[in-house]
Amino acid sequence: MMGVVLFEGWAKNGDEASRLLEKGEIKFEPNHHHQAVGPMAGTISASMPVWIVENRSFGNRAFCRQVEGRQQFGDYSDSALDGLRSWRDVWAPSLRQGIQQMGGLLLKPIIAKALQMGDELHNRPIAASSLFANALAAPMIEAGVAKDDLLITLKYITNHELLFLGLSMAAGKASADPAAGIEYSTMVVAMARNGTEFGIRVSGLGEEWFTAPSPKVNGLYLPGYSDQDAGFDMGDSAITETVGWGGFVLAGATGILSFVGGSPEEAMAYSREMRQITVSTSPNYRMPIMGFQGSPVGIDIRKVVQTGITPIIDTAIAHKNPGYPIIG
């Protein structure tokens, strides 16, 4: 939050930003209430560029801010804010020109391919990020992006392994929203955490959030950090699990285990377990390691209650205090 206040120019330094926040002079609203999602702290402000994903079957749109890996975790240093400024001033305008030159970009083929290339589209969207960068390179040139901006943007997107996370989150939100408001449906259409509470929305139960205390994350820590430094679980990125990606397809993304912990056998077991609490499997998104079975999709709260199995979410870990980047 402090990083956003500084980025927008509402305060000159961290102390001033903290005072503004403590006085309640900055208004906050959930991203989900605006057809949007954001990673980790999830902050979206007026000057931030967002990805726009359209669900052409239902006509709705969803939005997600950029994934830059610093400010979203609480880092409000000058270098972290410079990343936001680069997104605003260089990277987003260049990518926008390329996407407009293409007339838009279909995400479903990228997602389907990436899931068969070892991605789970939450903490490991490496293949999807590469496919996206490949798809945008030529259109940015054709669109006439200024040479200096083009070079800077190409260097950035071809080395940004989490680039596609913002797109997968927006795609998940755009897919889940039309499933809301179906009478008697017990399917979960949103999961979100804010570091204090974990909330879900259920299709047949309107816009109400059903909440419980946000848990600590059981994961691996970067050198110099431990569970004593960790905050509670947070972020809108669980929208990926809501639509059957992330932890639900860990069986096909065992490369991520060195980051989130666990064994290949456990990853396979998680994906099998998720089939027990979901409505169906996807005909479009398949896992080669499991005989090309579709990813489990559509969490059913009745099945969760009946089996005692809770959705598995693989996530990063933020520090409990402001001023730090990712810690695990």
mmCIF file of C-alpha atoms in Angstrom:
data_model
loop_
_atom_site.group_PDB
_atom_site.id
_atom_site.type_symbol
_atom_site.label_atom_id
_atom_site.label_comp_id
_atom_site.label_asym_id
_atom_site.label_seq_id
_atom_site.Cartn_x
_atom_site.Cartn_y
_atom_site.Cartn_z
ATOM 1 C CA MET A 1 0.000 0.000 0.000
ATOM 2 C CA MET A 2 2.839 2.369 0.860
ATOM 3 C CA GLY A 3 4.433 1.677 -2.506
ATOM 4 C CA VAL A 4 1.259 2.642 -4.357
ATOM 5 C CA VAL A 5 0.900 5.865 -2.364
ATOM 6 C CA LEU A 6 4.465 6.811 -3.275
ATOM 7 C CA PHE A 7 4.068 5.704 -6.902
ATOM 8 C CA GLU A 8 0.986 7.887 -7.345
ATOM 9 C CA GLY A 9 2.751 10.852 -5.759
ATOM 10 C CA TRP A 10 0.305 11.158 -2.863
ATOM 11 C CA ALA A 11 3.204 11.207 -0.401
ATOM 12 C CA LYS A 12 6.867 12.192 -0.602
ATOM 13 C CA ASN A 13 8.335 9.472 1.599
ATOM 14 C CA GLY A 14 7.517 6.312 3.518
ATOM 15 C CA ASP A 15 6.682 8.076 6.773
ATOM 16 C CA GLU A 16 4.249 10.402 5.055
ATOM 17 C CA ALA A 17 2.672 7.483 3.182
ATOM 18 C CA SER A 18 2.281 5.545 6.423
ATOM 19 C CA ARG A 19 0.547 8.489 8.108
ATOM 20 C CA LEU A 20 -1.902 8.855 5.215
ATOM 21 C CA LEU A 21 -2.783 5.176 5.419
ATOM 22 C CA GLU A 22 -3.124 5.171 9.203
ATOM 23 C CA LYS A 23 -5.494 8.152 9.053
ATOM 24 C CA GLY A 24 -7.728 6.327 6.586
ATOM 25 C CA GLU A 25 -7.289 9.000 3.935
ATOM 26 C CA ILE A 26 -6.789 6.428 1.180
ATOM 27 C CA LYS A 27 -9.869 4.460 0.151
ATOM 28 C CA PHE A 28 -9.508 0.741 -0.580
ATOM 29 C CA GLU A 29 -11.894 -1.657 -2.307
ATOM 30 C CA PRO A 30 -11.509 -5.343 -3.250
ATOM 31 C CA ASN A 31 -10.267 -5.955 -6.781
ATOM 32 C CA HIS A 32 -12.947 -8.597 -7.279
ATOM 33 C CA HIS A 33 -15.635 -5.926 -6.877
ATOM 34 C CA HIS A 34 -14.293 -4.276 -10.025
ATOM 35 C CA GLN A 35 -13.874 -7.367 -12.231
ATOM 36 C CA ALA A 36 -10.175 -7.291 -11.389
ATOM 37 C CA VAL A 37 -7.502 -9.326 -9.639
ATOM 38 C CA GLY A 38 -4.021 -8.530 -8.390
ATOM 39 C CA PRO A 39 -1.041 -10.645 -7.289
ATOM 40 C CA MET A 40 0.004 -10.811 -3.609
ATOM 41 C CA ALA A 41 -0.874 -7.410 -2.061
ATOM 42 C CA GLY A 42 -2.811 -6.925 -5.284
ATOM 43 C CA THR A 43 -2.804 -3.149 -5.285
ATOM 44 C CA ILE A 44 -4.197 -1.461 -8.395
ATOM 45 C CA SER A 45 -4.197 2.329 -8.637
ATOM 46 C CA ALA A 46 -5.216 4.863 -11.254
ATOM 47 C CA SER A 47 -1.840 5.163 -12.986
ATOM 48 C CA MET A 48 -1.111 1.454 -13.268
ATOM 49 C CA PRO A 49 -1.551 -0.287 -16.609
ATOM 50 C CA VAL A 50 -3.650 -3.453 -16.497
ATOM 51 C CA TRP A 51 -4.073 -6.484 -18.695
ATOM 52 C CA ILE A 52 -7.544 -6.678 -20.223
ATOM 53 C CA VAL A 53 -8.867 -10.153 -20.995
ATOM 54 C CA GLU A 54 -12.192 -10.586 -22.753
ATOM 55 C CA ASN A 55 -14.334 -13.701 -22.530
ATOM 56 C CA ARG A 56 -15.797 -13.613 -26.024
ATOM 57 C CA SER A 57 -18.281 -16.384 -25.298
ATOM 58 C CA PHE A 58 -20.016 -14.353 -22.582
ATOM 59 C CA GLY A 59 -18.919 -10.814 -23.430
ATOM 60 C CA ASN A 60 -17.386 -9.969 -20.048
ATOM 61 C CA ARG A 61 -13.941 -8.597 -19.333
ATOM 62 C CA ALA A 62 -11.494 -8.968 -16.459
ATOM 63 C CA PHE A 63 -8.416 -7.018 -15.488
ATOM 64 C CA CYS A 64 -5.126 -7.682 -13.721
ATOM 65 C CA ARG A 65 -2.216 -5.429 -12.856
ATOM 66 C CA GLN A 66 1.340 -6.172 -13.895
ATOM 67 C CA VAL A 67 3.405 -8.758 -12.042
ATOM 68 C CA GLU A 68 6.745 -7.119 -11.238
ATOM 69 C CA GLY A 69 7.789 -9.097 -8.162
ATOM 70 C CA ARG A 70 8.777 -6.220 -5.888
ATOM 71 C CA GLN A 71 6.114 -3.683 -4.906
ATOM 72 C CA GLN A 72 3.395 -6.339 -4.973
ATOM 73 C CA PHE A 73 5.169 -8.009 -2.010
ATOM 74 C CA GLY A 74 5.567 -4.810 -0.001
ATOM 75 C CA ASP A 75 8.875 -3.420 -1.270
ATOM 76 C CA TYR A 76 8.559 0.359 -1.634
ATOM 77 C CA SER A 77 12.213 1.158 -2.333
ATOM 78 C CA ASP A 78 13.137 3.508 -5.179
ATOM 79 C CA SER A 79 14.215 0.579 -7.350
ATOM 80 C CA ALA A 80 10.885 -1.195 -6.788
ATOM 81 C CA LEU A 81 8.960 1.948 -7.719
ATOM 82 C CA ASP A 82 11.166 2.374 -10.791
ATOM 83 C CA GLY A 83 9.808 -0.971 -11.957
ATOM 84 C CA LEU A 84 6.254 0.358 -11.757
ATOM 85 C CA ARG A 85 7.280 3.491 -13.640
ATOM 86 C CA SER A 86 8.910 1.412 -16.374
ATOM 87 C CA TRP A 87 5.691 -0.556 -16.734
ATOM 88 C CA ARG A 88 3.687 2.649 -16.976
ATOM 89 C CA ASP A 89 6.018 4.549 -19.307
ATOM 90 C CA VAL A 90 7.735 1.956 -21.501
ATOM 91 C CA TRP A 91 6.755 -1.705 -21.245
ATOM 92 C CA ALA A 92 2.965 -1.386 -21.202
ATOM 93 C CA PRO A 93 2.759 1.186 -24.048
ATOM 94 C CA SER A 94 5.045 -0.962 -26.211
ATOM 95 C CA LEU A 95 3.073 -4.138 -25.521
ATOM 96 C CA ARG A 96 -0.185 -2.282 -26.116
ATOM 97 C CA GLN A 97 0.982 -1.259 -29.576
ATOM 98 C CA GLY A 98 1.896 -4.844 -30.405
ATOM 99 C CA ILE A 99 -1.384 -6.282 -29.140
ATOM 100 C CA GLN A 100 -3.377 -3.667 -31.045
ATOM 101 C CA GLN A 101 -1.352 -4.449 -34.161
ATOM 102 C CA MET A 102 -2.441 -8.099 -33.821
ATOM 103 C CA GLY A 103 -6.054 -7.218 -33.171
ATOM 104 C CA GLY A 104 -5.800 -8.992 -29.822
ATOM 105 C CA LEU A 105 -4.201 -12.273 -28.820
ATOM 106 C CA LEU A 106 -5.966 -15.561 -28.092
ATOM 107 C CA LEU A 107 -4.852 -16.826 -24.693
ATOM 108 C CA LYS A 108 -6.499 -20.248 -24.653
ATOM 109 C CA PRO A 109 -3.976 -21.823 -27.089
ATOM 110 C CA ILE A 110 -1.068 -20.408 -25.068
ATOM 111 C CA ILE A 111 -2.524 -21.742 -21.811
ATOM 112 C CA ALA A 112 -3.210 -25.185 -23.290
ATOM 113 C CA LYS A 113 0.330 -25.453 -24.679
ATOM 114 C CA ALA A 114 1.958 -24.160 -21.505
ATOM 115 C CA LEU A 115 0.185 -26.742 -19.347
ATOM 116 C CA GLN A 116 1.766 -29.421 -21.543
ATOM 117 C CA MET A 117 5.181 -27.771 -21.216
ATOM 118 C CA GLY A 118 5.503 -27.936 -17.421
ATOM 119 C CA ASP A 119 3.610 -24.819 -16.351
ATOM 120 C CA GLU A 120 0.887 -24.607 -13.736
ATOM 121 C CA LEU A 121 0.162 -20.912 -14.530
ATOM 122 C CA HIS A 122 0.427 -19.638 -10.961
ATOM 123 C CA ASN A 123 3.984 -19.721 -9.635
ATOM 124 C CA ARG A 124 5.370 -21.343 -12.769
ATOM 125 C CA PRO A 125 4.166 -19.643 -15.981
ATOM 126 C CA ILE A 126 7.606 -19.873 -17.625
ATOM 127 C CA ALA A 127 6.497 -21.549 -20.856
ATOM 128 C CA ALA A 128 3.437 -19.316 -21.176
ATOM 129 C CA SER A 129 5.586 -16.218 -20.645
ATOM 130 C CA SER A 130 7.955 -17.353 -23.398
ATOM 131 C CA LEU A 131 5.093 -18.127 -25.777
ATOM 132 C CA PHE A 132 3.581 -14.712 -25.076
ATOM 133 C CA ALA A 133 6.891 -12.919 -25.645
ATOM 134 C CA ASN A 134 7.387 -14.801 -28.920
ATOM 135 C CA ALA A 135 3.903 -13.842 -30.074
ATOM 136 C CA LEU A 136 4.447 -10.130 -29.362
ATOM 137 C CA ALA A 137 7.939 -9.582 -30.771
ATOM 138 C CA ALA A 138 7.103 -9.226 -34.463
ATOM 139 C CA PRO A 139 3.841 -7.268 -33.947
ATOM 140 C CA MET A 140 5.672 -4.676 -31.830
ATOM 141 C CA ILE A 141 8.155 -4.198 -34.673
ATOM 142 C CA GLU A 142 5.335 -3.997 -37.228
ATOM 143 C CA ALA A 143 3.526 -1.458 -35.062
ATOM 144 C CA GLY A 144 6.521 0.861 -35.187
ATOM 145 C CA VAL A 145 7.427 0.850 -31.509
ATOM 146 C CA ALA A 146 10.317 3.279 -31.027
ATOM 147 C CA LYS A 147 13.639 1.438 -31.302
ATOM 148 C CA ASP A 148 14.870 2.214 -27.790
ATOM 149 C CA ASP A 149 11.544 1.261 -26.186
ATOM 150 C CA LEU A 150 11.332 -1.851 -28.357
ATOM 151 C CA LEU A 151 14.754 -3.086 -27.289
ATOM 152 C CA ILE A 152 14.103 -2.380 -23.604
ATOM 153 C CA THR A 153 10.719 -4.128 -23.755
ATOM 154 C CA LEU A 154 12.003 -7.171 -25.625
ATOM 155 C CA LYS A 155 14.842 -7.604 -23.144
ATOM 156 C CA TYR A 156 12.365 -7.369 -20.297
ATOM 157 C CA ILE A 157 9.654 -9.729 -21.533
ATOM 158 C CA THR A 158 12.083 -12.387 -22.752
ATOM 159 C CA ASN A 159 13.639 -12.573 -19.279
ATOM 160 C CA HIS A 160 10.516 -12.204 -17.132
ATOM 161 C CA GLU A 161 9.484 -15.724 -16.105
ATOM 162 C CA LEU A 162 6.356 -14.525 -14.268
ATOM 163 C CA LEU A 163 5.172 -12.221 -17.046
ATOM 164 C CA PHE A 164 2.170 -14.380 -17.946
ATOM 165 C CA LEU A 165 0.843 -14.633 -14.382
ATOM 166 C CA GLY A 166 -1.073 -11.376 -14.777
ATOM 167 C CA LEU A 167 -2.650 -12.751 -17.932
ATOM 168 C CA SER A 168 -3.499 -16.134 -16.438
ATOM 169 C CA MET A 169 -5.106 -14.398 -13.452
ATOM 170 C CA ALA A 170 -7.186 -12.119 -15.666
ATOM 171 C CA ALA A 171 -8.114 -15.101 -17.856
ATOM 172 C CA GLY A 172 -9.169 -17.034 -14.765
ATOM 173 C CA LYS A 173 -11.305 -14.147 -13.550
ATOM 174 C CA ALA A 174 -12.889 -13.697 -16.988
ATOM 175 C CA SER A 175 -13.692 -17.421 -17.054
ATOM 176 C CA ALA A 176 -15.078 -17.629 -13.519
ATOM 177 C CA ASP A 177 -17.289 -14.538 -13.459
ATOM 178 C CA PRO A 178 -19.951 -15.839 -15.889
ATOM 179 C CA ALA A 179 -20.415 -18.874 -13.615
ATOM 180 C CA ALA A 180 -21.616 -16.623 -10.773
ATOM 181 C CA GLY A 181 -25.270 -16.164 -9.942
ATOM 182 C CA ILE A 182 -26.528 -19.588 -11.024
ATOM 183 C CA GLU A 183 -29.400 -20.617 -8.776
ATOM 184 C CA TYR A 184 -28.612 -23.523 -6.429
ATOM 185 C CA SER A 185 -25.073 -23.877 -7.794
ATOM 186 C CA THR A 186 -22.546 -24.865 -5.122
ATOM 187 C CA MET A 187 -19.492 -24.131 -7.252
ATOM 188 C CA VAL A 188 -16.836 -21.718 -6.011
ATOM 189 C CA VAL A 189 -16.375 -18.760 -8.368
ATOM 190 C CA ALA A 190 -13.732 -16.805 -6.444
ATOM 191 C CA MET A 191 -11.069 -17.383 -3.806
ATOM 192 C CA ALA A 192 -9.050 -14.488 -2.392
ATOM 193 C CA ARG A 193 -6.849 -13.713 0.595
ATOM 194 C CA ASN A 194 -5.843 -10.364 2.069
ATOM 195 C CA GLY A 195 -3.360 -11.350 4.759
ATOM 196 C CA THR A 196 -6.094 -11.304 7.393
ATOM 197 C CA GLU A 197 -8.978 -13.305 5.937
ATOM 198 C CA PHE A 198 -9.443 -15.997 3.304
ATOM 199 C CA GLY A 199 -12.686 -15.544 1.404
ATOM 200 C CA ILE A 200 -14.698 -17.480 -1.155
ATOM 201 C CA ARG A 201 -17.726 -16.683 -3.269
ATOM 202 C CA VAL A 202 -20.182 -19.404 -4.252
ATOM 203 C CA SER A 203 -22.167 -19.232 -7.475
ATOM 204 C CA GLY A 204 -25.644 -19.712 -6.034
ATOM 205 C CA LEU A 205 -25.097 -17.540 -2.960
ATOM 206 C CA GLY A 206 -24.805 -14.126 -4.557
ATOM 207 C CA GLU A 207 -21.993 -11.663 -3.951
ATOM 208 C CA GLU A 208 -21.445 -12.518 -0.289
ATOM 209 C CA TRP A 209 -17.942 -13.431 0.829
ATOM 210 C CA PHE A 210 -17.631 -16.395 3.192
ATOM 211 C CA THR A 211 -14.477 -15.884 5.222
ATOM 212 C CA ALA A 212 -12.129 -17.556 7.678
ATOM 213 C CA PRO A 213 -8.790 -16.449 9.125
ATOM 214 C CA SER A 214 -6.032 -16.383 6.531
ATOM 215 C CA PRO A 215 -3.521 -19.178 7.244
ATOM 216 C CA LYS A 216 0.249 -19.198 7.309
ATOM 217 C CA VAL A 217 1.810 -20.676 4.179
ATOM 218 C CA ASN A 218 3.624 -23.995 4.485
ATOM 219 C CA GLY A 219 6.484 -23.476 2.060
ATOM 220 C CA LEU A 220 10.180 -22.925 1.436
ATOM 221 C CA TYR A 221 12.000 -19.714 2.349
ATOM 222 C CA LEU A 222 14.714 -17.762 0.610
ATOM 223 C CA PRO A 223 18.077 -17.578 2.416
ATOM 224 C CA GLY A 224 17.930 -15.287 5.425
ATOM 225 C CA TYR A 225 14.190 -15.715 6.041
ATOM 226 C CA SER A 226 12.066 -18.143 8.052
ATOM 227 C CA ASP A 227 8.456 -18.688 9.024
ATOM 228 C CA GLN A 228 8.999 -16.148 11.810
ATOM 229 C CA ASP A 229 9.242 -13.441 9.131
ATOM 230 C CA ALA A 230 6.200 -14.506 7.131
ATOM 231 C CA GLY A 231 2.885 -12.758 6.929
ATOM 232 C CA PHE A 232 -0.362 -14.637 6.475
ATOM 233 C CA ASP A 233 -1.538 -15.864 3.092
ATOM 234 C CA MET A 234 -2.595 -13.099 0.727
ATOM 235 C CA GLY A 235 -3.449 -12.268 -2.870
ATOM 236 C CA ASP A 236 -6.034 -12.744 -5.593
ATOM 237 C CA SER A 237 -3.845 -15.219 -7.476
ATOM 238 C CA ALA A 238 -5.891 -18.145 -6.139
ATOM 239 C CA ILE A 239 -8.228 -17.337 -9.021
ATOM 240 C CA THR A 240 -5.905 -19.668 -10.942
ATOM 241 C CA GLU A 241 -6.822 -22.581 -8.653
ATOM 242 C CA THR A 242 -10.468 -21.506 -8.824
ATOM 243 C CA VAL A 243 -10.467 -22.368 -12.533
ATOM 244 C CA GLY A 244 -8.356 -25.517 -12.197
ATOM 245 C CA TRP A 245 -4.768 -24.338 -12.634
ATOM 246 C CA GLY A 246 -2.032 -23.717 -10.062
ATOM 247 C CA GLY A 247 -2.009 -26.355 -7.357
ATOM 248 C CA PHE A 248 -4.666 -28.358 -9.180
ATOM 249 C CA VAL A 249 -2.245 -29.223 -12.002
ATOM 250 C CA LEU A 250 0.920 -29.684 -9.937
ATOM 251 C CA ALA A 251 1.274 -33.175 -11.383
ATOM 252 C CA GLY A 252 2.280 -31.624 -14.692
ATOM 253 C CA ALA A 253 4.536 -28.955 -13.203
ATOM 254 C CA THR A 254 6.981 -30.823 -10.998
ATOM 255 C CA GLY A 255 9.725 -28.330 -11.850
ATOM 256 C CA ILE A 256 8.092 -25.886 -9.442
ATOM 257 C CA LEU A 257 8.578 -28.180 -6.446
ATOM 258 C CA SER A 258 12.072 -26.836 -5.831
ATOM 259 C CA PHE A 259 10.374 -23.499 -5.120
ATOM 260 C CA VAL A 260 7.184 -24.471 -3.287
ATOM 261 C CA GLY A 261 8.329 -27.752 -1.732
ATOM 262 C CA GLY A 262 7.077 -31.319 -2.012
ATOM 263 C CA SER A 263 7.872 -34.344 -4.154
ATOM 264 C CA PRO A 264 6.669 -35.480 -7.598
ATOM 265 C CA GLU A 265 4.639 -38.197 -5.895
ATOM 266 C CA GLU A 266 2.909 -35.616 -3.700
ATOM 267 C CA ALA A 267 2.223 -33.437 -6.742
ATOM 268 C CA MET A 268 0.512 -36.353 -8.485
ATOM 269 C CA ALA A 269 -1.505 -37.055 -5.348
ATOM 270 C CA TYR A 270 -2.638 -33.429 -5.103
ATOM 271 C CA SER A 271 -3.960 -33.416 -8.666
ATOM 272 C CA ARG A 272 -5.800 -36.691 -8.078
ATOM 273 C CA GLU A 273 -7.278 -35.336 -4.835
ATOM 274 C CA MET A 274 -8.571 -32.212 -6.541
ATOM 275 C CA ARG A 275 -10.649 -34.411 -8.846
ATOM 276 C CA GLN A 276 -12.575 -35.526 -5.754
ATOM 277 C CA ILE A 277 -13.789 -32.009 -4.928
ATOM 278 C CA THR A 278 -14.465 -30.627 -8.400
ATOM 279 C CA VAL A 279 -17.431 -30.723 -10.727
ATOM 280 C CA SER A 280 -15.607 -31.992 -13.794
ATOM 281 C CA THR A 281 -12.387 -31.922 -15.801
ATOM 282 C CA SER A 282 -11.477 -29.494 -18.537
ATOM 283 C CA PRO A 283 -11.731 -30.669 -22.142
ATOM 284 C CA ASN A 284 -9.240 -27.988 -23.189
ATOM 285 C CA TYR A 285 -6.487 -28.044 -20.560
ATOM 286 C CA ARG A 286 -4.787 -31.435 -20.196
ATOM 287 C CA MET A 287 -1.880 -33.006 -18.308
ATOM 288 C CA PRO A 288 0.314 -35.397 -20.343
ATOM 289 C CA ILE A 289 1.773 -36.967 -17.171
ATOM 290 C CA MET A 290 -1.720 -38.170 -16.234
ATOM 291 C CA GLY A 291 -2.567 -39.698 -19.580
ATOM 292 C CA PHE A 292 -3.760 -36.348 -20.943
ATOM 293 C CA GLN A 293 -6.568 -36.159 -18.416
ATOM 294 C CA GLY A 294 -8.191 -32.751 -18.197
ATOM 295 C CA SER A 295 -7.410 -30.466 -15.292
ATOM 296 C CA PRO A 296 -9.867 -30.680 -12.356
ATOM 297 C CA VAL A 297 -12.218 -27.701 -12.580
ATOM 298 C CA GLY A 298 -15.132 -26.302 -10.594
ATOM 299 C CA ILE A 299 -14.654 -26.606 -6.815
ATOM 300 C CA ASP A 300 -17.900 -27.916 -5.285
ATOM 301 C CA ILE A 301 -18.360 -26.878 -1.657
ATOM 302 C CA ARG A 302 -20.518 -29.964 -1.021
ATOM 303 C CA LYS A 303 -17.677 -32.261 -2.039
ATOM 304 C CA VAL A 304 -15.230 -30.309 0.109
ATOM 305 C CA VAL A 305 -17.494 -30.830 3.126
ATOM 306 C CA GLN A 306 -18.155 -34.480 2.331
ATOM 307 C CA THR A 307 -14.516 -35.446 1.763
ATOM 308 C CA GLY A 308 -12.740 -33.053 4.112
ATOM 309 C CA ILE A 309 -10.339 -32.258 1.265
ATOM 310 C CA THR A 310 -9.544 -28.576 0.859
ATOM 311 C CA PRO A 311 -8.293 -26.950 -2.357
ATOM 312 C CA ILE A 312 -4.513 -26.936 -2.697
ATOM 313 C CA ILE A 313 -2.999 -23.554 -3.516
ATOM 314 C CA ASP A 314 0.655 -23.075 -4.392
ATOM 315 C CA THR A 315 1.678 -19.547 -3.560
ATOM 316 C CA ALA A 316 4.560 -17.245 -2.764
ATOM 317 C CA ILE A 317 5.200 -15.766 0.686
ATOM 318 C CA ALA A 318 5.382 -12.102 1.667
ATOM 319 C CA HIS A 319 7.045 -10.610 4.746
ATOM 320 C CA LYS A 320 4.840 -9.663 7.681
ATOM 321 C CA ASN A 321 6.305 -6.144 7.658
ATOM 322 C CA PRO A 322 6.366 -3.622 4.790
ATOM 323 C CA GLY A 323 9.519 -2.872 2.847
ATOM 324 C CA TYR A 324 10.511 -6.380 1.748
ATOM 325 C CA PRO A 325 10.385 -8.235 -1.588
ATOM 326 C CA ILE A 326 9.391 -11.896 -1.860
ATOM 327 C CA ILE A 327 10.750 -14.063 0.983
ATOM 328 C CA GLY A 328 9.569 -17.544 -0.061
#
